PDB file of C-alpha atoms in Angstrom:
ATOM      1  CA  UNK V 150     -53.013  -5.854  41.618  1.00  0.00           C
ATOM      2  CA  UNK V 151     -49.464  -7.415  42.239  1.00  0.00           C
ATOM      3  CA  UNK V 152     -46.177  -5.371  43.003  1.00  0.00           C
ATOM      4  CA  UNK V 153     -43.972  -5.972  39.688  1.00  0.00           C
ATOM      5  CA  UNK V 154     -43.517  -8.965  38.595  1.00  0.00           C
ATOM      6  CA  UNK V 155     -40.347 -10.717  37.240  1.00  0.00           C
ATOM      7  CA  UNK V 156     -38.577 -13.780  36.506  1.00  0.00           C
ATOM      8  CA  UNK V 157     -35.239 -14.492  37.515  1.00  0.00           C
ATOM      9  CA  UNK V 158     -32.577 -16.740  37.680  1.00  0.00           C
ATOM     10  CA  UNK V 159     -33.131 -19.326  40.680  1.00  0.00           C
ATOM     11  CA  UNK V 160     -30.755 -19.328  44.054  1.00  0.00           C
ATOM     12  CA  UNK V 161     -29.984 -21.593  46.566  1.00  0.00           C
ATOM     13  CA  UNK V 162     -32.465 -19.757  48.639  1.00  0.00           C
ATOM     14  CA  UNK V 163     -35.519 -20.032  46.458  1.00  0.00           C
ATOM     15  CA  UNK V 164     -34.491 -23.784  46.398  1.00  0.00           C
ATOM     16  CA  UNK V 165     -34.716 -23.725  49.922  1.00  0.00           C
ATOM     17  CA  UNK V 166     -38.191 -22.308  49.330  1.00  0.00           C
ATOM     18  CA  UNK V 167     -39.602 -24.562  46.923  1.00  0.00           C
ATOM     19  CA  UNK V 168     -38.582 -27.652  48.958  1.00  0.00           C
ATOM     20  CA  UNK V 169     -40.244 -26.213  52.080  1.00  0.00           C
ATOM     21  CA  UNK V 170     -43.471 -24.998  50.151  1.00  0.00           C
ATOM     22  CA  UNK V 171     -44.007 -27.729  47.269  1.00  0.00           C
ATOM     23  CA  UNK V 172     -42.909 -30.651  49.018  1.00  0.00           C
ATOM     24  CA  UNK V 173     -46.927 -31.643  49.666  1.00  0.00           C
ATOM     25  CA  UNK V 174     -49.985 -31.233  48.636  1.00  0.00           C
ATOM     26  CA  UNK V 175     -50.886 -28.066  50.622  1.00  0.00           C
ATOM     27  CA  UNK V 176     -48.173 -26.179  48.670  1.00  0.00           C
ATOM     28  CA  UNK V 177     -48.305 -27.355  45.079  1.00  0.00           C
ATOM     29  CA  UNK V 178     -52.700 -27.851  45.180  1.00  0.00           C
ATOM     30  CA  UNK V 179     -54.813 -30.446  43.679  1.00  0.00           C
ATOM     31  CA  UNK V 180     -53.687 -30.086  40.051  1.00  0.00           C
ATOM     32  CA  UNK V 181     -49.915 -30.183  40.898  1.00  0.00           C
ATOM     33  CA  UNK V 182     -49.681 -33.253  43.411  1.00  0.00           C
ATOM     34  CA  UNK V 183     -47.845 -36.354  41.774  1.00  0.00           C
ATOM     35  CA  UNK V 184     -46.168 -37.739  45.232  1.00  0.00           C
ATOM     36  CA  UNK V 185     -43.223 -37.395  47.199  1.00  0.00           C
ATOM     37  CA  UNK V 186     -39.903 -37.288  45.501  1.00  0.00           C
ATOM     38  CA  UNK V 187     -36.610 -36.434  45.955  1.00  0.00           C
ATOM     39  CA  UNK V 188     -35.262 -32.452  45.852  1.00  0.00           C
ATOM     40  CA  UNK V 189     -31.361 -34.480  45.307  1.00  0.00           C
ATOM     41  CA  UNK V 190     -32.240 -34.156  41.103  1.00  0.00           C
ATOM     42  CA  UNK V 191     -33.423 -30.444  41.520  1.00  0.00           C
ATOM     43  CA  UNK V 192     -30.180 -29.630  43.537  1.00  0.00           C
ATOM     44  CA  UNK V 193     -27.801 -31.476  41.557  1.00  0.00           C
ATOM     45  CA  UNK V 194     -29.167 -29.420  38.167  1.00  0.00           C
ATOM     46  CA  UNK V 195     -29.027 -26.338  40.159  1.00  0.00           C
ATOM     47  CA  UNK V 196     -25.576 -27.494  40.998  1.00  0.00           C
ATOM     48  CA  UNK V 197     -24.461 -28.322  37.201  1.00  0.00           C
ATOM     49  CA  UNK V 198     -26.050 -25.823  35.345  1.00  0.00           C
ATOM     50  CA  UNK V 199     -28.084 -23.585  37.571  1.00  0.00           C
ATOM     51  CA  UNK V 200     -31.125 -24.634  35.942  1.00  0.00           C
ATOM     52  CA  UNK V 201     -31.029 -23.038  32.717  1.00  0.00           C
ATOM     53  CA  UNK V 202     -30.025 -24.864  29.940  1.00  0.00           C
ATOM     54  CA  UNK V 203     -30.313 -25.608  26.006  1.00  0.00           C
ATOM     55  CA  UNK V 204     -32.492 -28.654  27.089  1.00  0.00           C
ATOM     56  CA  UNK V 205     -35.303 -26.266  29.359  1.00  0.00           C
ATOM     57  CA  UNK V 206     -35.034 -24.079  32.393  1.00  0.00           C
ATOM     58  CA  UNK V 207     -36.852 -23.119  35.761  1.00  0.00           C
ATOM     59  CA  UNK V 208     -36.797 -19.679  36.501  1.00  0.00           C
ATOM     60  CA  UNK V 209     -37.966 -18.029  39.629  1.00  0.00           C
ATOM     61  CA  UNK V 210     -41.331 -16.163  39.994  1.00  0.00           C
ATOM     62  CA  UNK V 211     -40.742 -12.857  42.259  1.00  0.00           C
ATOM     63  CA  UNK V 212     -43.097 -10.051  43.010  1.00  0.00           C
ATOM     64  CA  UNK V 213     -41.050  -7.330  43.711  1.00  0.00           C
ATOM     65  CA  UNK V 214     -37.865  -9.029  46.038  1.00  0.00           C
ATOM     66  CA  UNK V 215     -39.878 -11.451  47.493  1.00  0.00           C
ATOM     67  CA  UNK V 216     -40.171 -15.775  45.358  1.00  0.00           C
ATOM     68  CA  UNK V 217     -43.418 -16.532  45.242  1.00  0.00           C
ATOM     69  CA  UNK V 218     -43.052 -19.260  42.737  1.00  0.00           C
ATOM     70  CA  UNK V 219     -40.976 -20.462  39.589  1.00  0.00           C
ATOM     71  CA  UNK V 220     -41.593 -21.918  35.610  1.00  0.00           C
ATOM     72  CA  UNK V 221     -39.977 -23.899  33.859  1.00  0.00           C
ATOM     73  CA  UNK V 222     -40.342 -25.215  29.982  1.00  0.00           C
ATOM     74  CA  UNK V 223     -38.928 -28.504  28.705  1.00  0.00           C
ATOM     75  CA  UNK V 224     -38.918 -29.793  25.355  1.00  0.00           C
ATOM     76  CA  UNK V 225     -41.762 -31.214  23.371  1.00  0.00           C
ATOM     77  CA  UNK V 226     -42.602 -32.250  19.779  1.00  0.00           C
ATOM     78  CA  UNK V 227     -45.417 -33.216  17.960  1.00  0.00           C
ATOM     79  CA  UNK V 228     -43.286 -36.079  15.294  1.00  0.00           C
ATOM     80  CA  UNK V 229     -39.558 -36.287  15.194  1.00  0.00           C
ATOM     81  CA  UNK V 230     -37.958 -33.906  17.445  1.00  0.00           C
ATOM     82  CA  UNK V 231     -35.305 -32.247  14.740  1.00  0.00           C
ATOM     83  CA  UNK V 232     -38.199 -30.855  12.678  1.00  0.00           C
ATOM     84  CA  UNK V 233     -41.514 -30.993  15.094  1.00  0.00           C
ATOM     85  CA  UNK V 234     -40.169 -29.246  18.901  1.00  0.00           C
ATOM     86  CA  UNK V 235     -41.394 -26.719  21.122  1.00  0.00           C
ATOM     87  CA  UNK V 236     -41.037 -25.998  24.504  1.00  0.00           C
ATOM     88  CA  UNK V 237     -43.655 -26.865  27.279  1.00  0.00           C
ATOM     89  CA  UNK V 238     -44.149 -24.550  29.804  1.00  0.00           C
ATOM     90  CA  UNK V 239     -45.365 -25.768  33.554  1.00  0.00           C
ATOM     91  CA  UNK V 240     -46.015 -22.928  36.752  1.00  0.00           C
ATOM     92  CA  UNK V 241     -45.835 -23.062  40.300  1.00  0.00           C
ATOM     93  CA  UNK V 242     -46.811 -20.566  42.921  1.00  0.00           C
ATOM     94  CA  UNK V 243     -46.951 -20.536  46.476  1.00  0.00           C
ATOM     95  CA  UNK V 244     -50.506 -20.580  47.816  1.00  0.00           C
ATOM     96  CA  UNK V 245     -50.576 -16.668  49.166  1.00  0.00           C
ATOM     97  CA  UNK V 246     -49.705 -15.860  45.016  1.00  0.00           C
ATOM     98  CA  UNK V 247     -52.832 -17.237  43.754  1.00  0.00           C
ATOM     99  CA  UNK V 248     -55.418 -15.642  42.245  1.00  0.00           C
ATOM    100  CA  UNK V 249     -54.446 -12.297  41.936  1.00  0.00           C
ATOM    101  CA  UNK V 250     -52.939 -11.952  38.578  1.00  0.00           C
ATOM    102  CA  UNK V 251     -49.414 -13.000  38.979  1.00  0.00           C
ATOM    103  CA  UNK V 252     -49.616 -16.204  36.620  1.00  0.00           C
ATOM    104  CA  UNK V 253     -50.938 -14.873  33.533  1.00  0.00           C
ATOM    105  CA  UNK V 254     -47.900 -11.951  34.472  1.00  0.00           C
ATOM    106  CA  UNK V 255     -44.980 -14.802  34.438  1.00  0.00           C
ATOM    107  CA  UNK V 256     -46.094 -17.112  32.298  1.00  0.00           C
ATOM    108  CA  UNK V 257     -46.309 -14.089  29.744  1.00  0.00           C
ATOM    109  CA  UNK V 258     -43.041 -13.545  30.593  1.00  0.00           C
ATOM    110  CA  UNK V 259     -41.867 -16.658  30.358  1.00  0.00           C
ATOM    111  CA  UNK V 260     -43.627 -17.017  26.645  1.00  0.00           C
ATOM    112  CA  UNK V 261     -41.556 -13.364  25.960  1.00  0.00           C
ATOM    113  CA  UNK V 262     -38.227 -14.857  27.297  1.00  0.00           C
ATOM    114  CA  UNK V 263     -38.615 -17.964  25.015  1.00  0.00           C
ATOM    115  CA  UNK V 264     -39.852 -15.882  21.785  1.00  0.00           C
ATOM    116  CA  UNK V 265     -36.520 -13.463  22.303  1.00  0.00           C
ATOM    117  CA  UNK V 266     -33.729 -15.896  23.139  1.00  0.00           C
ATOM    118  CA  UNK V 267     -34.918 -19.504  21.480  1.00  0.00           C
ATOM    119  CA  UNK V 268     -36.572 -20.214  17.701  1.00  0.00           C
ATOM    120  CA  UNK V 269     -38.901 -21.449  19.388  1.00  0.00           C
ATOM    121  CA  UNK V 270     -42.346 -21.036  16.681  1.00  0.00           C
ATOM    122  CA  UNK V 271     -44.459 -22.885  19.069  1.00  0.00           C
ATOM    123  CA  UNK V 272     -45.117 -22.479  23.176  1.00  0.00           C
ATOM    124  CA  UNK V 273     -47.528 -25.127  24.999  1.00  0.00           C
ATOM    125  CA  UNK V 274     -48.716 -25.779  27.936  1.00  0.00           C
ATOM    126  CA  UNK V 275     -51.661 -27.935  29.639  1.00  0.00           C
ATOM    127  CA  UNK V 276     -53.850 -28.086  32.829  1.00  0.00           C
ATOM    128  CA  UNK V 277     -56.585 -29.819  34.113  1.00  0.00           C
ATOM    129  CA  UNK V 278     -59.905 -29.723  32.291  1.00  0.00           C
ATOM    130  CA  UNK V 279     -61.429 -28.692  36.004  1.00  0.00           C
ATOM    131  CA  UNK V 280     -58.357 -26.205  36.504  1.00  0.00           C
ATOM    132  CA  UNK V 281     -60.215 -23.241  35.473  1.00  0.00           C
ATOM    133  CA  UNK V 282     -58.324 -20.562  37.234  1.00  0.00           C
ATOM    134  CA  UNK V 283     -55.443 -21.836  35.278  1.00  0.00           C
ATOM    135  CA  UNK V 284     -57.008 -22.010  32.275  1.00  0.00           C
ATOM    136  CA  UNK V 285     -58.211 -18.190  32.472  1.00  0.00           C
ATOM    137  CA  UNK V 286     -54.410 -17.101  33.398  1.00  0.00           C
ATOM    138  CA  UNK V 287     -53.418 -18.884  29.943  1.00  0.00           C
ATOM    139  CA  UNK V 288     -56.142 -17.166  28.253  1.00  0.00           C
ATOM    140  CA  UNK V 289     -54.635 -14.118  29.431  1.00  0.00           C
ATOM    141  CA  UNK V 290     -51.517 -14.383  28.949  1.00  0.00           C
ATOM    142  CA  UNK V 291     -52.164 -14.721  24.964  1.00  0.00           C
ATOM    143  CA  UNK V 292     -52.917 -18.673  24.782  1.00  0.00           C
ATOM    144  CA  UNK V 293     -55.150 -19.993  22.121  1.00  0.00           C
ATOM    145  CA  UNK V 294     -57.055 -23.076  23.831  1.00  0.00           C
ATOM    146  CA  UNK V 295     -56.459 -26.093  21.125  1.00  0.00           C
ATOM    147  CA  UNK V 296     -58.446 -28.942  22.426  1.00  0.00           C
ATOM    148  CA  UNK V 297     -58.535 -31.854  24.767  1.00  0.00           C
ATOM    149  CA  UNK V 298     -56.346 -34.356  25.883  1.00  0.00           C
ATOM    150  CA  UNK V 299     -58.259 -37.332  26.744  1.00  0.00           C
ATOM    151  CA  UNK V 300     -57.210 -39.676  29.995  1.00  0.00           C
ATOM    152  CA  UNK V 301     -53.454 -37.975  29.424  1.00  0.00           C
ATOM    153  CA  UNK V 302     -52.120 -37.427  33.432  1.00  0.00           C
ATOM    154  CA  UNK V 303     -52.046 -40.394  35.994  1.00  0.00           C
ATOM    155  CA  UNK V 304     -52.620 -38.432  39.474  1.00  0.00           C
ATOM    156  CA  UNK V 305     -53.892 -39.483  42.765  1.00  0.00           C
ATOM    157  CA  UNK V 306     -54.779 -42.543  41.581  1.00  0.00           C
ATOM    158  CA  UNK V 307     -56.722 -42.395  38.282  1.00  0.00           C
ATOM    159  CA  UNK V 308     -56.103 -40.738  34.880  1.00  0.00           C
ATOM    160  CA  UNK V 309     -56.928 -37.102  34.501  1.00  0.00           C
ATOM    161  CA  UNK V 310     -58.181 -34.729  30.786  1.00  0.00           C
ATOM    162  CA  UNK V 311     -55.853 -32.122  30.488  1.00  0.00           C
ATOM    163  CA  UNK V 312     -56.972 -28.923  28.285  1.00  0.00           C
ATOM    164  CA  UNK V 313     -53.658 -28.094  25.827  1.00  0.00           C
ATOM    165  CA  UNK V 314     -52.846 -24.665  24.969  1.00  0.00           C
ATOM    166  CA  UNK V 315     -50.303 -22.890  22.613  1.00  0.00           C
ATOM    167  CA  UNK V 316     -49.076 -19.615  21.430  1.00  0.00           C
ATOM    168  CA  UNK V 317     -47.602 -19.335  18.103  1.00  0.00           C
ATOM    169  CA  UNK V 318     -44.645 -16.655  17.744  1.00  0.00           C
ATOM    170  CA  UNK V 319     -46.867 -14.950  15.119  1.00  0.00           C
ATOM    171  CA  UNK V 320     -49.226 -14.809  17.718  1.00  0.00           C
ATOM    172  CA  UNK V 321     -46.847 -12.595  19.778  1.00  0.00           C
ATOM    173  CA  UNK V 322     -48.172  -9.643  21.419  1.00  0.00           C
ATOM    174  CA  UNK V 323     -47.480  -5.883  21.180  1.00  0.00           C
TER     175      UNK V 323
END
């Protein structure tokens, strides 16, 4: 079982962190790897608005004082955005934080954050159809699996299924 987990605001630090840690395959896994880019956007958000914002967020992922990953949501819809958004939530940990619980933990606590300080009605979030571990952790965390999205993420060189998921603020948890 993991020390306590929280989310918190990112620092320079953690940026530090997720540059050194994501910045290849090894770091972010098979599911996660889109290519090389540039940390300069990341940096110049954290510099402008410290990553949190009315248009999505990143938040770091800490088991007791030590990052061992972040999540962030960003805005979706399903028909025009005024009357159809919701947020999309995405994790990463570091490779020593899998398995062992602590991304059902956040990404609860993520879906918690959102539910008390947006109107938010509608959370989502997708993985690979062949990312099971990820798929149990959204289980977990209270997300209702809602189907399949067919040939939907262009990775390492051919199109990928993605399994969508969703919790509904009346699905909200004790």
């Amino acid at each position: 079982m993991p020390d306590e987990i929280t989310l918190r605001p990112v620092t320079a630090e953690d940026l530090d962190l997720f540059e050194r840690e994501f910045a290849g395959p090894q770091g972010v896994g098979e599911y996660q790897w889109f290519g090389f880019g540039s940390p300069a956007g990341l940096r110049r958000r954290f510099a402008e608005t410290g990553l949190l914002g009315p248009d999505g967020g990143v938040l770091a992922v800490a088991e007791g004082s030590a990052t061992v990953g972040r999540v962030e949501w960003f805005p979706g819809s399903w028909g025009r955005p005024d009357t159809s958004a919701c947020w999309t939530l995405a994790i990463g940990l570091l490779p020593a934080a899998h398995g062992r619980g602590i991304g059902t933990r956040a990404q609860r606590l993520l879906a918690e954050y959102l539910f008390d300080h947006t109107r938010a009605e509608r959370l989502q979030a997708w993985t690979d159809c062949a990312n099971l571990a990820e798929q149990r952790a959204l289980e977990k965390a209270g997300f209702v699996r809602e189907g399949v999205l067919r040939s939907a993420q262009w990775r390492g060189g051919r199109w990928h299924d993605q399994v969508i998921f969703s919790v509904l603020r009346a699905d909200r948890w004790a």
